[in-house]
């Protein structure tokens, strides 16, 4: 049986908050000791820490399944499950804790081919699969040998999130948020979005028969706008960056009592959905963890939750406790977490984004400090690549493996290449990368500079042969 509870008291976060007010973020020597993982703990109390929640009996599942409480990632204070996302004591972000039942591989394997095979590890009603939902997840883990050969890697897999209902991993987080939101009595599904989340929210709400309202930066890719509008919910383009949109969403979340902003006031539940990427990778590898994983970072939630999933699987005895390293990928035009990693900071200085990777263009990432914790604890890194390298990587992935990823995918593969060049990634270790979205949604990024010969020719053999020799020349 697994117990998750309050986390160690860590004054670092308070320093972080002071930093946002202009305090010098450079780490003193006392911060150089790696901190234990937050958001997850074994039973017991360590010296200098607040008592952790220890439970010995598994209660019957509620509307939130085996989730038992919320706890603050900053100060560890616990609270009841419900519609809150910030700690009443310190305003830190809240996270879901569980009293998990014994879980077996066989039971998971007998479940549906969707994220709901892991329903007992999520804060959702246990009959969630029978309720109207988009049934995301169980996407393929593709072995990418040709790409690996090109990169000089021994073994590489790609988690292909294009296989989700709206073609990105966001369907996972939205499905979990929707289930929790309905449980809490919310009537409208809403979000601020960099694009993919808008697609997923609008689709999930349509499927569940409830209203949706999505707020997006007005300059989003046309494909993402069209792929949201089609579901019929309300879509509001906002003048400004995603961070402006997010601020407005926070104000609205306070104002509209029955609106569930999935990544704002329902965020503790929403973020748990990304754990399913980690569970699936382990299961698809034959119930073991990869040695290295490269994950795109916008808010940072996906990376942090993949790590949480790996640790849960170890704790549950579903995989062996093998060492893994987590790497984060950002575009240089929006790389606040990579910059903090390089500088040795524990907190992230917000930036104004300017990159073609719009889905990753969050200048003030909510989970930034937690990403830094994960990569430092596991021996990974956060790195960034420029837009030209992003486009190059999108083309490389398509040409070597027949997989057309979006700009976030180009960032992830581009960073993998950079990490190899810099000697930070081990070419001999088994590696997984996340292909989090679909290239058909970011067509403009690769519209120019494509192969020659796209002009139409006459339907004759001579015209074809002329085309062939022009191409060979
Ligand atoms: C395609 C894609 N990949 C990765 C991310 C990053 O996710 P997170 O905000 O959890 O870091 C996003 C976020 O919008 C996305 O749309
Ligand atoms: Zn707190």
XYZ file of C-alpha atoms and ligand atoms in Angstrom:
490
model
C 0.000 0.000 0.000
C 1.254 3.409 -0.907
C 0.985 6.532 1.135
C 1.386 10.003 -0.206
C 1.282 12.879 2.122
C 2.647 16.165 3.210
C 6.038 17.085 1.848
C 9.127 18.329 3.620
C 9.044 21.905 4.747
C 11.333 23.753 2.408
C 12.160 27.400 2.966
C 13.601 27.599 -0.549
C 10.200 28.384 -1.997
C 9.778 31.344 0.282
C 13.127 32.594 -1.006
C 11.679 32.058 -4.448
C 8.737 34.261 -3.681
C 11.045 36.964 -2.369
C 12.995 36.622 -5.587
C 9.950 37.524 -7.625
C 10.011 40.769 -5.647
C 13.611 41.510 -6.637
C 15.562 39.412 -4.120
C 18.909 38.030 -5.417
C 18.177 34.500 -6.644
C 21.799 33.313 -6.695
C 22.079 30.160 -4.665
C 23.933 30.294 -1.399
C 25.962 27.271 -0.325
C 23.160 26.036 1.896
C 20.963 25.482 -1.191
C 23.452 23.270 -2.938
C 22.486 20.101 -1.151
C 19.958 18.371 -3.421
C 16.533 18.544 -1.840
C 14.435 15.391 -1.532
C 11.605 14.986 -3.983
C 8.520 16.944 -3.165
C 4.972 15.794 -3.757
C 5.663 12.242 -2.814
C 7.054 10.600 0.240
C 7.399 7.419 2.159
C 5.802 7.231 5.560
C 7.678 8.743 8.490
C 9.141 11.940 9.814
C 12.645 13.091 9.092
C 14.647 15.496 11.166
C 13.832 19.070 10.353
C 10.693 18.237 8.451
C 7.050 18.601 9.236
C 5.321 15.319 10.022
C 4.190 13.525 6.909
C 0.746 12.090 6.559
C 0.848 8.420 7.418
C -2.126 6.177 6.800
C -2.339 2.461 7.302
C -5.838 1.630 6.062
C -7.119 2.054 2.546
C -10.523 3.723 2.513
C -13.241 2.951 -0.011
C -12.885 4.999 -3.180
C -14.829 8.260 -3.326
C -15.769 10.372 -6.328
C -12.046 11.109 -6.469
C -11.094 7.439 -6.449
C -8.240 6.665 -4.073
C -7.161 10.304 -3.831
C -7.458 11.200 -0.160
C -6.386 14.813 0.278
C -4.651 17.843 -1.169
C -1.282 18.999 0.098
C 0.813 22.106 -0.417
C 3.980 21.638 -2.451
C 5.591 24.508 -0.552
C 4.801 24.058 3.128
C 3.255 20.587 3.190
C -0.043 21.646 4.801
C -2.851 19.243 3.986
C -6.456 20.016 3.140
C -9.584 18.168 2.082
C -10.169 17.274 -1.552
C -12.258 19.918 -3.234
C -12.305 23.025 -5.327
C -9.099 24.670 -4.147
C -5.759 25.037 -5.845
C -3.746 27.329 -3.550
C -2.614 26.674 0.018
C -4.614 28.561 2.642
C -1.433 28.986 4.717
C 1.177 30.111 2.187
C -0.578 30.342 -1.241
C 1.660 27.558 -2.561
C 0.303 25.221 -5.268
C -1.709 22.222 -4.099
C -1.145 18.640 -5.193
C -3.253 15.494 -4.909
C -2.265 12.865 -2.319
C -3.508 9.261 -2.293
C -4.085 6.209 -0.182
C -3.545 3.765 -2.966
C -4.813 0.204 -2.897
C -2.551 -2.654 -3.964
C -2.212 -2.388 -7.748
C -1.012 -5.228 -9.962
C 0.353 -5.282 -13.487
C -2.293 -7.855 -14.471
C -5.133 -5.635 -13.292
C -3.794 -2.654 -15.234
C -3.220 -4.771 -18.344
C -6.824 -5.983 -18.200
C -8.086 -2.388 -18.262
C -9.209 -0.295 -21.240
C -6.789 0.877 -23.957
C -6.884 4.431 -22.632
C -5.634 6.394 -19.617
C -8.433 4.786 -17.614
C -6.423 1.570 -17.268
C -4.663 3.638 -14.544
C -7.902 5.013 -13.024
C -6.971 3.740 -9.557
C -3.891 5.999 -9.634
C -5.875 9.108 -10.627
C -8.242 11.464 -8.727
C -11.327 10.337 -10.638
C -14.452 8.252 -9.974
C -13.607 4.619 -10.574
C -16.388 4.229 -13.156
C -14.922 7.121 -15.144
C -14.405 5.022 -18.296
C -18.167 4.489 -18.566
C -18.934 8.226 -18.543
C -18.871 10.276 -21.763
C -15.238 11.239 -22.383
C -12.760 11.339 -25.263
C -10.887 8.203 -24.074
C -7.370 9.568 -24.517
C -4.080 7.784 -23.994
C -2.521 4.402 -24.718
C -0.651 6.057 -27.572
C 2.116 4.098 -29.239
C 5.690 4.024 -28.023
C 7.534 3.804 -31.337
C 11.025 2.360 -31.516
C 12.845 4.878 -33.749
C 15.948 3.040 -34.959
C 16.602 5.117 -38.063
C 16.511 8.343 -36.119
C 18.706 6.746 -33.445
C 21.262 5.727 -36.073
C 21.319 9.248 -37.470
C 21.900 10.658 -33.991
C 24.412 8.034 -32.897
C 22.136 6.742 -30.132
C 22.030 3.083 -29.121
C 18.300 2.832 -28.408
C 15.606 5.479 -28.865
C 11.833 5.383 -28.460
C 9.312 8.108 -29.212
C 6.060 8.464 -27.283
C 3.727 9.568 -30.039
C 1.065 11.785 -28.522
C -0.449 12.564 -31.910
C -2.528 9.453 -31.306
C -4.767 11.264 -28.827
C -8.292 12.412 -29.811
C -7.239 16.014 -30.533
C -3.674 15.025 -31.417
C -1.758 16.173 -28.364
C -1.114 14.989 -24.802
C -3.524 17.653 -23.536
C -6.450 15.242 -23.958
C -5.062 13.306 -20.990
C -4.987 16.217 -18.552
C -8.350 17.528 -19.719
C -10.048 14.134 -19.275
C -8.902 13.992 -15.651
C -9.837 17.642 -15.041
C -13.281 17.102 -16.571
C -14.020 14.102 -14.354
C -12.954 16.014 -11.228
C -14.799 19.182 -12.313
C -18.065 17.300 -12.800
C -17.535 15.673 -9.413
C -17.160 19.129 -7.824
C -20.299 20.462 -9.498
C -18.714 22.824 -12.019
C -20.941 23.579 -15.005
C -18.538 25.103 -17.563
C -15.168 23.780 -18.754
C -12.719 26.603 -19.442
C -9.005 27.316 -19.896
C -6.355 29.774 -20.960
C -4.399 27.983 -23.686
C -1.365 28.099 -25.949
C -3.436 26.122 -28.482
C -3.502 22.399 -27.850
C -5.310 22.728 -24.544
C -8.028 24.777 -26.265
C -8.553 21.924 -28.762
C -8.763 19.365 -25.958
C -11.100 21.375 -23.706
C -13.517 22.222 -26.521
C -13.649 18.583 -27.665
C -14.000 17.081 -24.181
C -16.787 19.527 -23.271
C -18.655 18.767 -26.503
C -18.394 15.035 -25.792
C -19.607 15.504 -22.203
C -22.429 17.798 -23.286
C -21.333 20.830 -21.283
C -20.377 24.408 -22.189
C -16.801 25.400 -22.880
C -15.033 28.756 -22.913
C -11.420 28.915 -24.048
C -9.157 31.967 -23.952
C -6.258 32.082 -26.417
C -3.574 34.565 -27.490
C -4.914 36.140 -30.706
C -1.772 35.234 -32.697
C -2.136 31.443 -32.391
C -1.588 29.165 -35.378
C -4.669 29.176 -37.693
C -4.839 25.360 -37.559
C -5.175 25.391 -33.775
C -7.866 28.072 -33.932
C -9.866 26.139 -36.559
C -9.394 22.870 -34.653
C -10.955 24.483 -31.577
C -13.793 26.389 -33.255
C -15.079 23.210 -34.893
C -16.312 21.859 -31.524
C -18.734 24.755 -31.137
C -17.768 26.125 -27.721
C -16.888 29.758 -27.054
C -13.387 30.815 -28.082
C -12.055 34.222 -27.082
C -8.883 35.534 -28.774
C -7.083 37.923 -26.435
C -4.609 40.661 -27.362
C -1.365 39.753 -25.597
C 0.853 36.827 -24.667
C -0.228 33.574 -23.029
C 0.822 35.045 -19.689
C -1.657 37.921 -20.211
C -4.342 35.387 -21.101
C -3.499 33.341 -18.011
C -3.812 36.388 -15.759
C -7.279 37.116 -17.130
C -8.248 33.467 -16.605
C -7.176 33.668 -12.945
C -9.377 36.724 -12.433
C -12.297 35.005 -14.145
C -11.803 31.849 -12.090
C -12.314 33.946 -8.946
C -15.342 35.660 -10.467
C -17.243 32.747 -12.100
C -18.151 30.236 -9.423
C -19.247 27.391 -11.656
C -16.449 27.661 -14.252
C -13.714 25.047 -14.047
C -10.562 26.530 -15.567
C -8.836 23.199 -15.976
C -5.284 24.513 -15.574
C -6.092 27.196 -13.002
C -8.670 26.354 -10.312
C -8.773 22.621 -11.165
C -5.004 22.419 -11.722
C -4.172 19.882 -8.977
C -6.441 17.319 -10.678
C -5.638 18.358 -14.261
C -1.883 17.995 -13.815
C -2.251 14.421 -12.542
C -3.361 13.418 -16.049
C 0.214 13.749 -17.313
C 1.292 10.924 -15.008
C -0.335 8.562 -17.495
C 2.419 9.314 -20.041
C 4.964 7.987 -17.557
C 2.865 4.926 -16.650
C 2.389 4.039 -20.309
C 6.071 4.393 -21.189
C 7.013 2.032 -18.370
C 4.310 -0.496 -19.247
C 5.137 -0.363 -22.968
C 8.825 -0.930 -22.246
C 7.789 -4.161 -20.529
C 7.328 -2.729 -17.037
C 10.633 -0.943 -16.650
C 11.859 2.640 -16.677
C 13.939 4.208 -19.456
C 17.427 5.409 -18.541
C 16.909 8.876 -20.048
C 13.836 10.847 -21.067
C 13.565 14.210 -22.840
C 10.348 16.169 -22.210
C 9.152 19.535 -23.608
C 8.614 22.237 -20.989
C 6.027 25.042 -21.080
C 4.437 25.279 -17.609
C 6.582 22.266 -16.691
C 3.678 20.152 -15.408
C 4.176 17.319 -17.900
C 7.823 16.797 -16.931
C 7.141 16.937 -13.208
C 4.274 14.447 -13.471
C 6.194 11.946 -15.600
C 8.763 11.864 -12.812
C 5.980 11.470 -10.230
C 4.594 8.537 -12.236
C 7.985 6.801 -12.336
C 8.394 7.174 -8.579
C 4.889 5.877 -7.928
C 5.519 2.800 -10.075
C 8.704 2.067 -8.121
C 6.920 2.560 -4.809
C 4.064 0.289 -5.883
C 6.559 -2.406 -6.876
C 5.355 -2.357 -10.483
C 8.830 -1.576 -11.864
C 12.351 -2.102 -10.549
C 13.988 0.871 -8.829
C 16.429 1.695 -11.639
C 18.163 5.025 -12.149
C 16.665 7.393 -14.709
C 17.555 10.923 -15.784
C 14.960 13.526 -16.802
C 15.809 16.288 -19.304
C 13.690 19.364 -20.120
C 13.454 21.032 -23.543
C 12.637 24.662 -24.302
C 12.854 27.004 -27.302
C 15.543 29.659 -26.904
C 12.914 32.370 -27.491
C 11.112 31.207 -24.338
C 13.630 29.447 -22.132
C 13.248 30.755 -18.580
C 13.675 27.302 -17.024
C 16.764 26.464 -19.108
C 18.243 29.850 -18.134
C 17.580 29.189 -14.430
C 19.110 25.722 -14.742
C 22.276 27.101 -16.328
C 22.578 29.868 -13.754
C 22.153 27.465 -10.855
C 18.988 29.219 -9.667
C 16.148 27.518 -7.828
C 13.544 29.913 -9.116
C 12.595 31.058 -12.583
C 12.766 34.627 -13.826
C 9.794 35.315 -16.188
C 10.520 36.225 -19.838
C 8.517 37.593 -22.764
C 8.258 34.763 -25.328
C 9.365 35.121 -28.964
C 9.481 31.735 -30.701
C 7.693 29.716 -33.372
C 7.058 27.070 -30.696
C 3.882 28.811 -29.547
C 2.593 25.813 -27.606
C 5.623 26.150 -25.313
C 5.463 29.961 -25.093
C 4.812 30.357 -21.376
C 7.101 33.065 -20.033
C 6.176 32.533 -16.378
C 5.926 28.758 -15.910
C 3.957 27.609 -12.860
C 5.963 24.404 -12.425
C 9.340 25.880 -13.361
C 10.959 25.471 -9.913
C 9.694 21.888 -9.673
C 11.199 21.092 -13.078
C 14.538 22.316 -11.750
C 14.140 20.039 -8.732
C 13.400 16.980 -10.863
C 16.220 17.414 -13.373
C 18.766 18.157 -10.642
C 17.651 15.244 -8.476
C 17.808 12.792 -11.373
C 21.049 14.112 -12.899
C 19.381 15.588 -15.995
C 19.401 19.104 -17.437
C 17.202 21.714 -19.101
C 18.456 23.057 -22.440
C 17.102 25.110 -25.332
C 17.416 25.416 -29.110
C 16.686 28.228 -31.568
C 13.828 28.235 -34.066
C 16.026 27.148 -37.014
C 17.055 24.037 -35.108
C 13.401 23.410 -34.238
C 12.455 23.378 -37.928
C 15.479 21.222 -38.784
C 14.473 18.693 -36.116
C 10.831 18.569 -37.320
C 12.102 17.733 -40.826
C 14.588 15.195 -39.502
C 11.933 13.318 -37.513
C 9.558 13.273 -40.475
C 12.211 12.116 -42.951
C 13.754 9.404 -40.749
C 10.639 7.972 -39.112
C 7.548 9.212 -40.968
C 6.422 11.129 -37.898
C 5.330 14.746 -38.376
C 5.505 16.474 -35.020
C 4.600 20.028 -34.130
C 6.997 22.761 -33.110
C 7.117 21.452 -29.521
C 8.306 18.129 -30.953
C 10.990 19.990 -32.915
C 12.087 21.619 -29.669
C 12.320 18.245 -27.929
C 14.299 16.525 -30.676
C 16.415 19.646 -31.220
C 17.325 19.688 -27.527
C 18.107 15.973 -27.569
C 20.625 16.691 -30.359
C 22.057 19.606 -28.410
C 22.413 17.517 -25.250
C 24.260 14.828 -27.222
C 26.612 17.408 -28.729
C 27.260 18.893 -25.294
C 27.945 15.460 -23.826
C 25.096 15.757 -21.315
C 23.107 12.845 -22.719
C 24.622 9.353 -22.793
C 24.400 7.945 -26.361
C 24.690 4.429 -24.961
C 21.699 4.718 -22.616
C 18.113 3.800 -23.523
C 16.317 7.052 -24.268
C 12.699 8.131 -24.723
C 11.508 11.423 -26.222
C 8.011 12.841 -26.073
C 6.368 13.817 -29.359
C 3.687 15.852 -27.636
C 1.738 17.239 -30.608
C 0.932 17.089 -34.315
C 2.757 18.892 -37.141
C -0.503 19.434 -39.004
C -1.356 22.061 -36.381
C 1.829 24.095 -36.971
C 2.158 23.894 -40.737
C 3.438 27.443 -41.175
C 6.650 26.522 -39.337
C 7.682 24.248 -42.206
C 5.832 25.921 -45.078
C 8.929 27.498 -46.637
C 12.265 25.954 -47.559
C 10.698 22.614 -48.472
C 11.819 20.298 -51.271
C 11.933 21.691 -54.786
C 9.545 20.446 -57.450
C 6.215 21.345 -55.899
C 5.042 23.285 -58.972
C 2.492 21.367 -61.074
C 3.639 19.640 -64.289
C 1.703 18.592 -67.385
C 0.359 14.982 -67.291
C 2.910 13.645 -69.818
C 5.900 11.299 -69.669
C 8.154 14.033 -71.107
C 7.107 16.485 -68.427
C 7.742 13.865 -65.730
C 11.216 13.053 -67.105
C 12.043 16.747 -67.266
C 10.961 17.048 -63.634
C 13.181 14.068 -62.705
C 16.295 15.475 -64.361
C 15.688 18.913 -62.852
C 15.462 17.261 -59.451
C 18.653 15.256 -59.956
C 20.557 18.377 -61.024
C 2.381 20.140 -27.722
C 2.783 20.545 -26.337
N 3.846 19.980 -25.784
C 4.258 20.302 -24.544
C 3.592 21.245 -23.786
C 4.118 21.567 -22.427
O 3.291 21.162 -21.393
P 3.463 21.686 -19.904
O 2.742 23.000 -19.827
O 2.829 20.616 -19.090
O 4.928 21.852 -19.652
C 2.462 21.865 -24.309
C 1.730 22.859 -23.513
O 0.845 23.518 -23.962
C 2.032 21.499 -25.614
O 0.935 22.052 -26.179
Zn 1.485 26.018 1.911
